[in-house]
mmCIF file of C-alpha atoms in Angstrom:
data_model
loop_
_atom_site.group_PDB
_atom_site.id
_atom_site.type_symbol
_atom_site.label_atom_id
_atom_site.label_comp_id
_atom_site.label_asym_id
_atom_site.label_seq_id
_atom_site.Cartn_x
_atom_site.Cartn_y
_atom_site.Cartn_z
ATOM 1 C CA UNK A 12 42.913 -56.364 111.530
ATOM 2 C CA UNK A 13 46.246 -55.562 109.923
ATOM 3 C CA UNK A 14 49.860 -56.676 110.207
ATOM 4 C CA UNK A 15 52.758 -54.346 109.543
ATOM 5 C CA UNK A 16 56.150 -55.890 108.753
ATOM 6 C CA UNK A 17 59.210 -53.644 108.929
ATOM 7 C CA UNK A 18 61.908 -55.223 106.795
ATOM 8 C CA UNK A 19 61.541 -56.715 103.308
ATOM 9 C CA UNK A 20 64.348 -59.280 103.483
ATOM 10 C CA UNK A 21 64.147 -63.002 104.240
ATOM 11 C CA UNK A 22 62.572 -62.828 107.726
ATOM 12 C CA UNK A 23 59.964 -60.242 106.750
ATOM 13 C CA UNK A 24 58.862 -61.773 103.457
ATOM 14 C CA UNK A 25 58.851 -65.333 104.777
ATOM 15 C CA UNK A 26 56.632 -64.152 107.636
ATOM 16 C CA UNK A 27 54.147 -62.712 105.136
ATOM 17 C CA UNK A 28 54.211 -66.011 103.241
ATOM 18 C CA UNK A 29 53.725 -68.064 106.392
ATOM 19 C CA UNK A 30 50.751 -65.937 107.439
ATOM 20 C CA UNK A 31 49.047 -66.399 104.085
ATOM 21 C CA UNK A 32 49.781 -70.134 104.102
ATOM 22 C CA UNK A 33 48.104 -70.407 107.495
ATOM 23 C CA UNK A 34 45.012 -68.590 106.245
ATOM 24 C CA UNK A 35 45.543 -64.986 107.311
ATOM 25 C CA UNK A 36 43.090 -62.969 105.174
ATOM 26 C CA UNK A 37 43.532 -59.436 106.473
ATOM 27 C CA UNK A 38 45.864 -56.678 105.272
ATOM 28 C CA UNK A 39 49.631 -57.188 105.339
ATOM 29 C CA UNK A 40 51.897 -54.195 104.748
ATOM 30 C CA UNK A 41 55.647 -54.561 104.255
ATOM 31 C CA UNK A 42 57.980 -51.571 104.597
ATOM 32 C CA UNK A 43 61.543 -52.046 103.354
ATOM 33 C CA UNK A 44 64.521 -49.697 103.239
ATOM 34 C CA UNK A 45 66.006 -51.149 100.055
ATOM 35 C CA UNK A 46 64.645 -50.229 96.623
ATOM 36 C CA UNK A 47 64.882 -53.737 95.158
ATOM 37 C CA UNK A 48 62.100 -56.255 95.146
ATOM 38 C CA UNK A 49 62.761 -58.702 98.016
ATOM 39 C CA UNK A 50 65.881 -60.754 97.328
ATOM 40 C CA UNK A 51 67.969 -63.505 98.868
ATOM 41 C CA UNK A 52 71.094 -62.606 100.842
ATOM 42 C CA UNK A 53 73.465 -65.636 100.614
ATOM 43 C CA UNK A 54 74.283 -65.054 96.900
ATOM 44 C CA UNK A 55 75.705 -61.612 97.763
ATOM 45 C CA UNK A 56 78.939 -63.155 99.049
ATOM 46 C CA UNK A 57 78.853 -66.071 96.622
ATOM 47 C CA UNK A 58 77.496 -66.065 93.046
ATOM 48 C CA UNK A 59 77.113 -62.303 92.650
ATOM 49 C CA UNK A 60 80.827 -61.716 93.240
ATOM 50 C CA UNK A 61 82.098 -64.090 90.563
ATOM 51 C CA UNK A 62 83.354 -62.812 87.187
ATOM 52 C CA UNK A 63 80.265 -64.184 85.424
ATOM 53 C CA UNK A 64 77.924 -62.975 88.181
ATOM 54 C CA UNK A 65 74.967 -60.718 87.637
ATOM 55 C CA UNK A 66 74.224 -57.232 88.915
ATOM 56 C CA UNK A 67 70.691 -58.351 89.733
ATOM 57 C CA UNK A 68 70.083 -59.936 93.142
ATOM 58 C CA UNK A 69 68.360 -63.312 93.315
ATOM 59 C CA UNK A 70 64.656 -62.667 94.008
ATOM 60 C CA UNK A 71 63.028 -64.342 96.984
ATOM 61 C CA UNK A 72 59.774 -64.693 95.063
ATOM 62 C CA UNK A 73 58.723 -64.651 91.456
ATOM 63 C CA UNK A 74 56.508 -61.812 90.254
ATOM 64 C CA UNK A 75 53.535 -64.188 90.265
ATOM 65 C CA UNK A 76 54.275 -65.389 93.807
ATOM 66 C CA UNK A 77 54.646 -61.842 95.054
ATOM 67 C CA UNK A 78 51.357 -60.811 93.470
ATOM 68 C CA UNK A 79 49.600 -63.844 94.924
ATOM 69 C CA UNK A 80 50.683 -62.805 98.425
ATOM 70 C CA UNK A 81 48.435 -59.743 98.127
ATOM 71 C CA UNK A 82 50.593 -57.502 100.295
ATOM 72 C CA UNK A 83 51.156 -53.772 100.187
ATOM 73 C CA UNK A 84 54.842 -53.104 99.542
ATOM 74 C CA UNK A 85 56.569 -49.823 100.387
ATOM 75 C CA UNK A 86 60.185 -50.115 99.224
ATOM 76 C CA UNK A 87 62.897 -47.502 99.517
ATOM 77 C CA UNK A 88 61.240 -46.469 102.766
ATOM 78 C CA UNK A 89 63.080 -46.475 106.092
ATOM 79 C CA UNK A 90 61.368 -46.757 109.459
ATOM 80 C CA UNK A 91 62.628 -44.081 111.855
ATOM 81 C CA UNK A 92 60.358 -44.305 114.918
ATOM 82 C CA UNK A 93 57.841 -46.538 116.664
ATOM 83 C CA UNK A 94 55.101 -45.403 119.030
ATOM 84 C CA UNK A 95 54.103 -48.679 120.645
ATOM 85 C CA UNK A 96 51.199 -47.146 122.602
ATOM 86 C CA UNK A 97 49.665 -45.388 119.585
ATOM 87 C CA UNK A 98 50.568 -48.443 117.463
ATOM 88 C CA UNK A 99 52.095 -46.510 114.617
ATOM 89 C CA UNK A 100 55.443 -46.530 112.782
ATOM 90 C CA UNK A 101 56.836 -43.356 111.209
ATOM 91 C CA UNK A 102 59.137 -43.481 108.179
ATOM 92 C CA UNK A 103 61.832 -41.185 106.799
ATOM 93 C CA UNK A 104 59.439 -39.516 104.359
ATOM 94 C CA UNK A 105 56.981 -38.651 107.125
ATOM 95 C CA UNK A 106 54.471 -41.374 106.296
ATOM 96 C CA UNK A 107 52.859 -43.104 109.257
ATOM 97 C CA UNK A 108 51.773 -46.738 109.235
ATOM 98 C CA UNK A 109 49.232 -47.863 111.844
ATOM 99 C CA UNK A 110 49.066 -51.538 112.825
ATOM 100 C CA UNK A 111 47.309 -54.099 114.934
ATOM 101 C CA UNK A 112 50.227 -56.531 114.901
ATOM 102 C CA UNK A 113 53.804 -55.531 114.174
ATOM 103 C CA UNK A 114 56.735 -57.673 113.025
ATOM 104 C CA UNK A 115 60.173 -56.061 113.266
ATOM 105 C CA UNK A 116 62.584 -57.709 110.821
ATOM 106 C CA UNK A 117 65.176 -55.006 110.234
ATOM 107 C CA UNK A 118 68.205 -57.311 110.376
ATOM 108 C CA UNK A 119 71.672 -56.072 111.212
ATOM 109 C CA UNK A 120 74.070 -53.289 110.264
ATOM 110 C CA UNK A 121 77.665 -54.247 109.377
ATOM 111 C CA UNK A 122 80.378 -52.910 111.650
ATOM 112 C CA UNK A 123 82.968 -50.667 110.068
ATOM 113 C CA UNK A 124 86.301 -49.121 111.070
ATOM 114 C CA UNK A 125 87.505 -45.553 111.698
ATOM 115 C CA UNK A 126 88.425 -43.744 108.504
ATOM 116 C CA UNK A 127 86.493 -46.029 106.180
ATOM 117 C CA UNK A 128 84.121 -43.251 105.125
ATOM 118 C CA UNK A 129 86.980 -40.928 104.169
ATOM 119 C CA UNK A 130 88.359 -43.107 101.358
ATOM 120 C CA UNK A 131 86.886 -44.889 98.361
ATOM 121 C CA UNK A 132 87.647 -48.555 97.824
ATOM 122 C CA UNK A 133 86.660 -49.634 101.360
ATOM 123 C CA UNK A 134 83.522 -51.749 101.548
ATOM 124 C CA UNK A 135 81.289 -53.839 103.740
ATOM 125 C CA UNK A 136 79.114 -56.577 102.235
ATOM 126 C CA UNK A 137 75.502 -56.505 103.295
ATOM 127 C CA UNK A 138 73.286 -55.558 100.331
ATOM 128 C CA UNK A 139 73.040 -55.858 96.565
ATOM 129 C CA UNK A 140 74.732 -52.511 95.947
ATOM 130 C CA UNK A 141 77.725 -53.693 97.991
ATOM 131 C CA UNK A 142 78.044 -56.865 95.910
ATOM 132 C CA UNK A 143 77.781 -54.987 92.613
ATOM 133 C CA UNK A 144 80.394 -52.426 93.688
ATOM 134 C CA UNK A 145 82.776 -55.135 94.860
ATOM 135 C CA UNK A 146 82.504 -57.171 91.672
ATOM 136 C CA UNK A 147 83.238 -54.038 89.660
ATOM 137 C CA UNK A 148 86.216 -53.245 91.884
ATOM 138 C CA UNK A 149 87.632 -56.746 91.577
ATOM 139 C CA UNK A 150 87.976 -56.440 87.813
ATOM 140 C CA UNK A 151 90.812 -53.931 88.236
ATOM 141 C CA UNK A 152 92.104 -54.504 91.773
ATOM 142 C CA UNK A 153 95.699 -55.624 92.266
ATOM 143 C CA UNK A 154 95.837 -55.962 96.044
ATOM 144 C CA UNK A 155 92.782 -56.928 98.065
ATOM 145 C CA UNK A 156 92.787 -56.902 101.864
ATOM 146 C CA UNK A 157 90.026 -58.573 103.844
ATOM 147 C CA UNK A 158 89.722 -57.497 107.475
ATOM 148 C CA UNK A 159 88.182 -60.348 109.433
ATOM 149 C CA UNK A 160 88.341 -64.108 108.760
ATOM 150 C CA UNK A 161 84.703 -64.923 109.512
ATOM 151 C CA UNK A 162 82.455 -66.449 106.876
ATOM 152 C CA UNK A 163 81.696 -63.188 105.056
ATOM 153 C CA UNK A 164 85.388 -62.334 104.777
ATOM 154 C CA UNK A 165 86.288 -65.907 103.869
ATOM 155 C CA UNK A 166 83.661 -66.134 101.124
ATOM 156 C CA UNK A 167 84.743 -62.810 99.684
ATOM 157 C CA UNK A 168 88.399 -63.916 99.683
ATOM 158 C CA UNK A 169 87.362 -67.085 97.880
ATOM 159 C CA UNK A 170 85.491 -65.119 95.215
ATOM 160 C CA UNK A 171 88.353 -62.638 94.833
ATOM 161 C CA UNK A 172 90.746 -65.452 93.911
ATOM 162 C CA UNK A 173 88.721 -65.916 90.711
ATOM 163 C CA UNK A 174 90.270 -62.613 89.550
ATOM 164 C CA UNK A 175 93.875 -61.695 88.820
ATOM 165 C CA UNK A 176 94.445 -60.165 92.223
ATOM 166 C CA UNK A 177 96.525 -60.750 95.337
ATOM 167 C CA UNK A 178 94.371 -61.429 98.399
ATOM 168 C CA UNK A 179 95.352 -60.983 102.036
ATOM 169 C CA UNK A 180 93.249 -61.662 105.140
ATOM 170 C CA UNK A 181 94.035 -60.051 108.484
ATOM 171 C CA UNK A 182 92.534 -61.498 111.641
ATOM 172 C CA UNK A 183 92.865 -60.416 115.287
ATOM 173 C CA UNK A 184 92.673 -63.959 116.702
ATOM 174 C CA UNK A 185 95.772 -66.127 116.654
ATOM 175 C CA UNK A 186 93.651 -68.793 114.931
ATOM 176 C CA UNK A 187 90.588 -67.728 112.922
ATOM 177 C CA UNK A 188 87.179 -68.802 114.257
ATOM 178 C CA UNK A 189 88.663 -70.194 117.488
ATOM 179 C CA UNK A 190 85.767 -68.740 119.498
ATOM 180 C CA UNK A 191 83.268 -70.667 117.366
ATOM 181 C CA UNK A 192 85.053 -73.828 116.217
ATOM 182 C CA UNK A 193 88.148 -74.182 118.379
ATOM 183 C CA UNK A 194 91.797 -73.789 117.402
ATOM 184 C CA UNK A 195 92.195 -77.148 115.641
ATOM 185 C CA UNK A 196 89.332 -76.692 113.187
ATOM 186 C CA UNK A 197 89.943 -72.964 112.851
ATOM 187 C CA UNK A 198 93.523 -73.674 111.759
ATOM 188 C CA UNK A 199 92.311 -76.171 109.169
ATOM 189 C CA UNK A 200 89.909 -73.653 107.668
ATOM 190 C CA UNK A 201 92.680 -71.027 107.630
ATOM 191 C CA UNK A 202 94.869 -73.500 105.739
ATOM 192 C CA UNK A 203 92.163 -73.698 103.059
ATOM 193 C CA UNK A 204 92.863 -70.040 102.289
ATOM 194 C CA UNK A 205 96.590 -70.584 102.143
ATOM 195 C CA UNK A 206 96.458 -73.563 99.770
ATOM 196 C CA UNK A 207 94.353 -71.391 97.471
ATOM 197 C CA UNK A 208 96.920 -68.618 97.326
ATOM 198 C CA UNK A 209 95.553 -66.275 99.995
ATOM 199 C CA UNK A 210 97.928 -64.824 102.584
ATOM 200 C CA UNK A 211 96.549 -64.932 106.153
ATOM 201 C CA UNK A 212 97.982 -62.708 108.903
ATOM 202 C CA UNK A 213 96.715 -63.801 112.321
ATOM 203 C CA UNK A 214 97.100 -61.996 115.637
ATOM 204 C CA UNK A 215 97.108 -58.801 113.569
ATOM 205 C CA UNK A 216 95.583 -55.597 114.929
ATOM 206 C CA UNK A 217 94.216 -52.963 112.554
ATOM 207 C CA UNK A 218 95.638 -49.466 113.053
ATOM 208 C CA UNK A 219 94.382 -47.222 110.236
ATOM 209 C CA UNK A 220 93.757 -46.931 106.530
ATOM 210 C CA UNK A 221 96.311 -45.348 104.223
ATOM 211 C CA UNK A 222 95.540 -43.319 101.117
ATOM 212 C CA UNK A 223 94.507 -40.004 99.625
ATOM 213 C CA UNK A 224 91.026 -40.119 98.166
ATOM 214 C CA UNK A 225 91.275 -43.859 97.435
ATOM 215 C CA UNK A 226 92.625 -46.503 99.794
ATOM 216 C CA UNK A 227 96.214 -47.579 99.119
ATOM 217 C CA UNK A 228 96.983 -49.626 102.205
ATOM 218 C CA UNK A 229 96.004 -51.023 105.592
ATOM 219 C CA UNK A 230 98.336 -50.172 108.474
ATOM 220 C CA UNK A 231 98.690 -52.624 111.357
ATOM 221 C CA UNK A 232 99.553 -51.898 114.978
ATOM 222 C CA UNK A 233 102.939 -53.595 114.577
ATOM 223 C CA UNK A 234 103.949 -51.010 111.975
ATOM 224 C CA UNK A 235 103.421 -53.067 108.852
ATOM 225 C CA UNK A 236 101.463 -51.514 105.975
ATOM 226 C CA UNK A 237 99.733 -53.962 103.648
ATOM 227 C CA UNK A 238 99.191 -52.621 100.098
ATOM 228 C CA UNK A 239 95.512 -52.466 99.188
ATOM 229 C CA UNK A 240 93.467 -50.875 96.445
ATOM 230 C CA UNK A 241 90.313 -52.672 97.576
ATOM 231 C CA UNK A 242 89.361 -53.491 101.171
ATOM 232 C CA UNK A 243 86.475 -55.481 102.611
ATOM 233 C CA UNK A 244 85.655 -55.028 106.287
ATOM 234 C CA UNK A 245 84.075 -58.216 107.617
ATOM 235 C CA UNK A 246 84.131 -57.797 111.393
ATOM 236 C CA UNK A 247 80.556 -58.688 112.191
ATOM 237 C CA UNK A 248 77.345 -56.734 112.536
ATOM 238 C CA UNK A 249 75.066 -55.157 115.123
ATOM 239 C CA UNK A 250 71.253 -55.414 115.331
ATOM 240 C CA UNK A 251 69.504 -52.625 113.414
ATOM 241 C CA UNK A 252 67.626 -51.210 116.402
ATOM 242 C CA UNK A 253 68.750 -47.558 116.359
ATOM 243 C CA UNK A 254 65.341 -46.431 115.139
ATOM 244 C CA UNK A 255 63.732 -48.072 118.181
ATOM 245 C CA UNK A 256 65.720 -46.259 120.882
ATOM 246 C CA UNK A 257 62.781 -44.031 121.847
ATOM 247 C CA UNK A 258 60.183 -46.808 121.562
ATOM 248 C CA UNK A 259 60.617 -48.195 125.058
ATOM 249 C CA UNK A 260 61.091 -51.738 123.729
ATOM 250 C CA UNK A 261 63.695 -53.866 125.554
ATOM 251 C CA UNK A 262 66.929 -53.935 123.551
ATOM 252 C CA UNK A 263 70.028 -55.847 124.600
ATOM 253 C CA UNK A 264 72.045 -57.113 121.650
ATOM 254 C CA UNK A 265 68.791 -57.240 119.709
ATOM 255 C CA UNK A 266 65.149 -57.065 120.654
ATOM 256 C CA UNK A 267 64.454 -59.199 123.699
ATOM 257 C CA UNK A 268 61.791 -61.820 122.868
ATOM 258 C CA UNK A 269 60.151 -64.859 124.383
ATOM 259 C CA UNK A 270 59.993 -68.326 122.801
ATOM 260 C CA UNK A 271 57.145 -67.212 120.499
ATOM 261 C CA UNK A 272 59.124 -64.138 119.384
ATOM 262 C CA UNK A 273 56.892 -61.663 121.221
ATOM 263 C CA UNK A 274 58.961 -58.637 122.196
ATOM 264 C CA UNK A 275 58.969 -58.687 125.992
ATOM 265 C CA UNK A 276 56.419 -56.355 127.556
ATOM 266 C CA UNK A 277 55.001 -55.307 124.187
ATOM 267 C CA UNK A 278 51.489 -56.272 123.138
ATOM 268 C CA UNK A 279 51.357 -58.058 119.760
ATOM 269 C CA UNK A 280 54.775 -56.854 118.643
ATOM 270 C CA UNK A 281 57.165 -59.498 117.323
ATOM 271 C CA UNK A 282 60.763 -59.584 116.118
ATOM 272 C CA UNK A 283 62.120 -61.927 113.467
ATOM 273 C CA UNK A 284 65.497 -62.842 112.018
ATOM 274 C CA UNK A 285 68.873 -61.352 112.899
ATOM 275 C CA UNK A 286 67.391 -58.550 115.025
ATOM 276 C CA UNK A 287 65.658 -60.919 117.472
ATOM 277 C CA UNK A 288 67.256 -62.241 120.677
ATOM 278 C CA UNK A 289 64.802 -64.916 121.714
ATOM 279 C CA UNK A 290 64.365 -67.740 124.176
ATOM 280 C CA UNK A 291 65.327 -70.573 121.867
ATOM 281 C CA UNK A 292 62.941 -73.501 122.227
ATOM 282 C CA UNK A 293 65.656 -76.145 121.876
ATOM 283 C CA UNK A 294 68.240 -74.608 124.194
ATOM 284 C CA UNK A 295 65.976 -72.770 126.636
ATOM 285 C CA UNK A 296 68.351 -69.813 126.699
ATOM 286 C CA UNK A 297 68.415 -66.415 125.007
ATOM 287 C CA UNK A 298 70.143 -66.485 121.636
ATOM 288 C CA UNK A 299 70.499 -64.131 118.690
ATOM 289 C CA UNK A 300 71.394 -66.112 115.581
ATOM 290 C CA UNK A 301 72.438 -64.499 112.295
ATOM 291 C CA UNK A 302 71.617 -67.440 110.030
ATOM 292 C CA UNK A 303 69.450 -67.564 106.915
ATOM 293 C CA UNK A 304 67.688 -70.675 108.230
ATOM 294 C CA UNK A 305 66.912 -68.923 111.513
ATOM 295 C CA UNK A 306 65.055 -66.150 109.660
ATOM 296 C CA UNK A 307 62.931 -68.722 107.847
ATOM 297 C CA UNK A 308 62.166 -70.564 111.075
ATOM 298 C CA UNK A 309 61.002 -67.387 112.817
ATOM 299 C CA UNK A 310 58.403 -66.800 110.102
ATOM 300 C CA UNK A 311 56.559 -70.017 110.904
ATOM 301 C CA UNK A 312 56.658 -69.417 114.648
ATOM 302 C CA UNK A 313 55.187 -65.912 114.368
ATOM 303 C CA UNK A 314 52.485 -66.966 111.906
ATOM 304 C CA UNK A 315 51.431 -69.839 114.161
ATOM 305 C CA UNK A 316 51.159 -67.520 117.162
ATOM 306 C CA UNK A 317 49.102 -64.948 115.254
ATOM 307 C CA UNK A 318 46.770 -67.622 113.869
ATOM 308 C CA UNK A 319 46.537 -69.610 117.105
ATOM 309 C CA UNK A 320 47.831 -72.799 115.518
ATOM 310 C CA UNK A 321 50.449 -75.231 116.761
ATOM 311 C CA UNK A 322 53.828 -73.520 117.025
ATOM 312 C CA UNK A 323 56.535 -75.465 115.166
ATOM 313 C CA UNK A 324 59.349 -76.927 117.225
ATOM 314 C CA UNK A 325 62.497 -74.830 117.319
ATOM 315 C CA UNK A 326 65.299 -76.293 115.193
ATOM 316 C CA UNK A 327 68.979 -76.537 115.993
ATOM 317 C CA UNK A 328 70.985 -73.816 114.232
ATOM 318 C CA UNK A 329 72.413 -74.518 110.781
ATOM 319 C CA UNK A 330 74.659 -72.449 108.535
ATOM 320 C CA UNK A 331 76.717 -73.125 105.436
ATOM 321 C CA UNK A 332 79.561 -71.422 103.613
ATOM 322 C CA UNK A 333 80.899 -71.949 100.085
ATOM 323 C CA UNK A 334 84.665 -71.422 99.804
ATOM 324 C CA UNK A 335 87.070 -72.407 97.013
ATOM 325 C CA UNK A 336 84.687 -75.028 95.636
ATOM 326 C CA UNK A 337 83.993 -76.596 99.029
ATOM 327 C CA UNK A 338 80.778 -76.480 101.041
ATOM 328 C CA UNK A 339 81.345 -76.028 104.758
ATOM 329 C CA UNK A 340 78.280 -76.845 106.894
ATOM 330 C CA UNK A 341 77.807 -76.297 110.608
ATOM 331 C CA UNK A 342 74.956 -77.642 112.690
ATOM 332 C CA UNK A 343 74.181 -77.034 116.346
ATOM 333 C CA UNK A 344 76.436 -74.910 118.553
ATOM 334 C CA UNK A 345 80.019 -76.217 118.374
ATOM 335 C CA UNK A 346 81.137 -73.508 120.799
ATOM 336 C CA UNK A 347 79.069 -75.144 123.549
ATOM 337 C CA UNK A 348 81.578 -78.018 123.527
ATOM 338 C CA UNK A 349 85.025 -79.038 122.338
ATOM 339 C CA UNK A 350 86.194 -81.264 119.500
ATOM 340 C CA UNK A 351 85.466 -84.891 120.397
ATOM 341 C CA UNK A 352 85.907 -86.485 116.951
ATOM 342 C CA UNK A 353 88.018 -85.131 114.111
ATOM 343 C CA UNK A 354 88.558 -86.805 110.752
ATOM 344 C CA UNK A 355 89.968 -85.738 107.403
ATOM 345 C CA UNK A 356 90.960 -82.379 105.970
ATOM 346 C CA UNK A 357 89.099 -79.632 104.152
ATOM 347 C CA UNK A 358 90.316 -81.076 100.857
ATOM 348 C CA UNK A 359 89.379 -84.690 101.645
ATOM 349 C CA UNK A 360 86.191 -84.008 103.587
ATOM 350 C CA UNK A 361 86.635 -82.732 107.133
ATOM 351 C CA UNK A 362 84.318 -83.946 109.904
ATOM 352 C CA UNK A 363 84.540 -82.407 113.376
ATOM 353 C CA UNK A 364 82.066 -83.361 116.107
ATOM 354 C CA UNK A 365 81.829 -81.368 119.326
ATOM 355 C CA UNK A 366 80.640 -82.561 122.738
ATOM 356 C CA UNK A 367 80.089 -80.913 126.106
ATOM 357 C CA UNK A 368 81.590 -81.944 129.456
ATOM 358 C CA UNK A 369 78.918 -84.620 129.847
ATOM 359 C CA UNK A 370 79.897 -86.134 126.502
ATOM 360 C CA UNK A 371 76.728 -85.044 124.688
ATOM 361 C CA UNK A 372 77.050 -83.909 121.073
ATOM 362 C CA UNK A 373 76.577 -80.127 120.804
ATOM 363 C CA UNK A 374 77.466 -79.475 117.187
ATOM 364 C CA UNK A 375 79.420 -80.495 114.119
ATOM 365 C CA UNK A 376 81.273 -79.108 111.131
ATOM 366 C CA UNK A 377 81.209 -81.127 107.917
ATOM 367 C CA UNK A 378 82.869 -80.356 104.590
ATOM 368 C CA UNK A 379 81.448 -81.686 101.306
ATOM 369 C CA UNK A 380 79.371 -84.517 102.784
ATOM 370 C CA UNK A 381 75.605 -83.859 103.028
ATOM 371 C CA UNK A 382 74.837 -87.364 104.344
ATOM 372 C CA UNK A 383 77.345 -87.002 107.146
ATOM 373 C CA UNK A 384 75.842 -83.623 107.967
ATOM 374 C CA UNK A 385 72.402 -85.216 108.342
ATOM 375 C CA UNK A 386 73.799 -87.844 110.730
ATOM 376 C CA UNK A 387 75.358 -85.109 112.823
ATOM 377 C CA UNK A 388 72.169 -83.023 112.777
ATOM 378 C CA UNK A 389 70.216 -85.986 114.171
ATOM 379 C CA UNK A 390 72.834 -86.487 116.873
ATOM 380 C CA UNK A 391 72.611 -82.851 117.965
ATOM 381 C CA UNK A 392 68.802 -82.835 117.861
ATOM 382 C CA UNK A 393 68.515 -86.064 119.867
ATOM 383 C CA UNK A 394 71.301 -85.052 122.266
ATOM 384 C CA UNK A 395 73.195 -88.266 121.557
ATOM 385 C CA UNK A 396 76.234 -89.158 123.653
ATOM 386 C CA UNK A 397 79.389 -88.944 121.549
ATOM 387 C CA UNK A 398 80.363 -92.412 122.795
ATOM 388 C CA UNK A 399 77.206 -93.786 121.142
ATOM 389 C CA UNK A 400 77.698 -91.930 117.880
ATOM 390 C CA UNK A 401 78.350 -94.130 114.844
ATOM 391 C CA UNK A 402 79.382 -92.042 111.850
ATOM 392 C CA UNK A 403 80.960 -94.908 109.922
ATOM 393 C CA UNK A 404 84.437 -93.406 110.274
ATOM 394 C CA UNK A 405 86.624 -96.484 110.655
ATOM 395 C CA UNK A 406 89.360 -96.458 113.281
ATOM 396 C CA UNK A 407 88.802 -92.861 114.298
ATOM 397 C CA UNK A 408 88.725 -92.738 118.094
ATOM 398 C CA UNK A 409 87.426 -89.698 119.968
ATOM 399 C CA UNK A 410 90.002 -86.948 120.437
#
């Protein structure tokens, strides 16, 4: 027997680890497009961007741990085709990899904008090379424009303020993150940028890039041109499934999977991490979640299925973001409800609890308070009614 894992990032490597931990003794082969030894992704938009950051990504495993896994690694190798019937994957150098079981963990590809490839100084932030290039650019940049006020854009803006540079964020929504956190909380997070010297333009539509050879500005639909000698495009990502178009696998905003992460209609083929749209065991609906914790969780589920052991219970989603010295943590799915309790500010320790129409807690955002986050996580997991929730916040009635 053999398992082939396509993708050497968090989901792929954690799956190999989980298999070995559960006693899988047969061959494991990992094929990864990047040339680096497997590394962690969160530091790319955090520590690696700071003035004292390193050009070396943070490894997922030590050399000793990687050797102990006893896996065959093929780095700098991109999968280009899958023949599910013949059970073989073909790579860009013509090598073919047969398999008994296959785990697809190819992640996502960042979205970009028209004209970005024609000018230097315009970046996305997805891999170690991106982080290294951006840190180098920040040392001399005067005007930085971030397109998109999601967490990647926000974390980059935060890091950029550690340099002597002007930073501007442009966002299409009238209030950033409204679709995820609601207008009230979104406005509070936008204010965090402003109090740290970042200009935020909301309701702003991108038109085109300006420059000859190197970017010099970002033009908006209303006619304004924002000066820019460094631009980061942070407008989300799409599942990296292009190489699977001819495979016959079901693809709709990611690979369609069941609750055990089997790709639907495919024998012993799994998907893990950002590329998987799966029937989430807690919610009972199809979700594709681009969180670091989600990739780790998938590893244990796949390993348990392969080994025939008890499948771990699906966890409620969790994500964190470090901005301007504050840790912003989100648990559950705030967008499934509206703000029911709101207390504090981002500077003093914001707590926002969300509940659905039935009054059941669906999610929470907490700033700089790990204990409060744990209380909220328990409330989401146990589906507690917001009326029964005791967070120890004196005299704070539900909104």
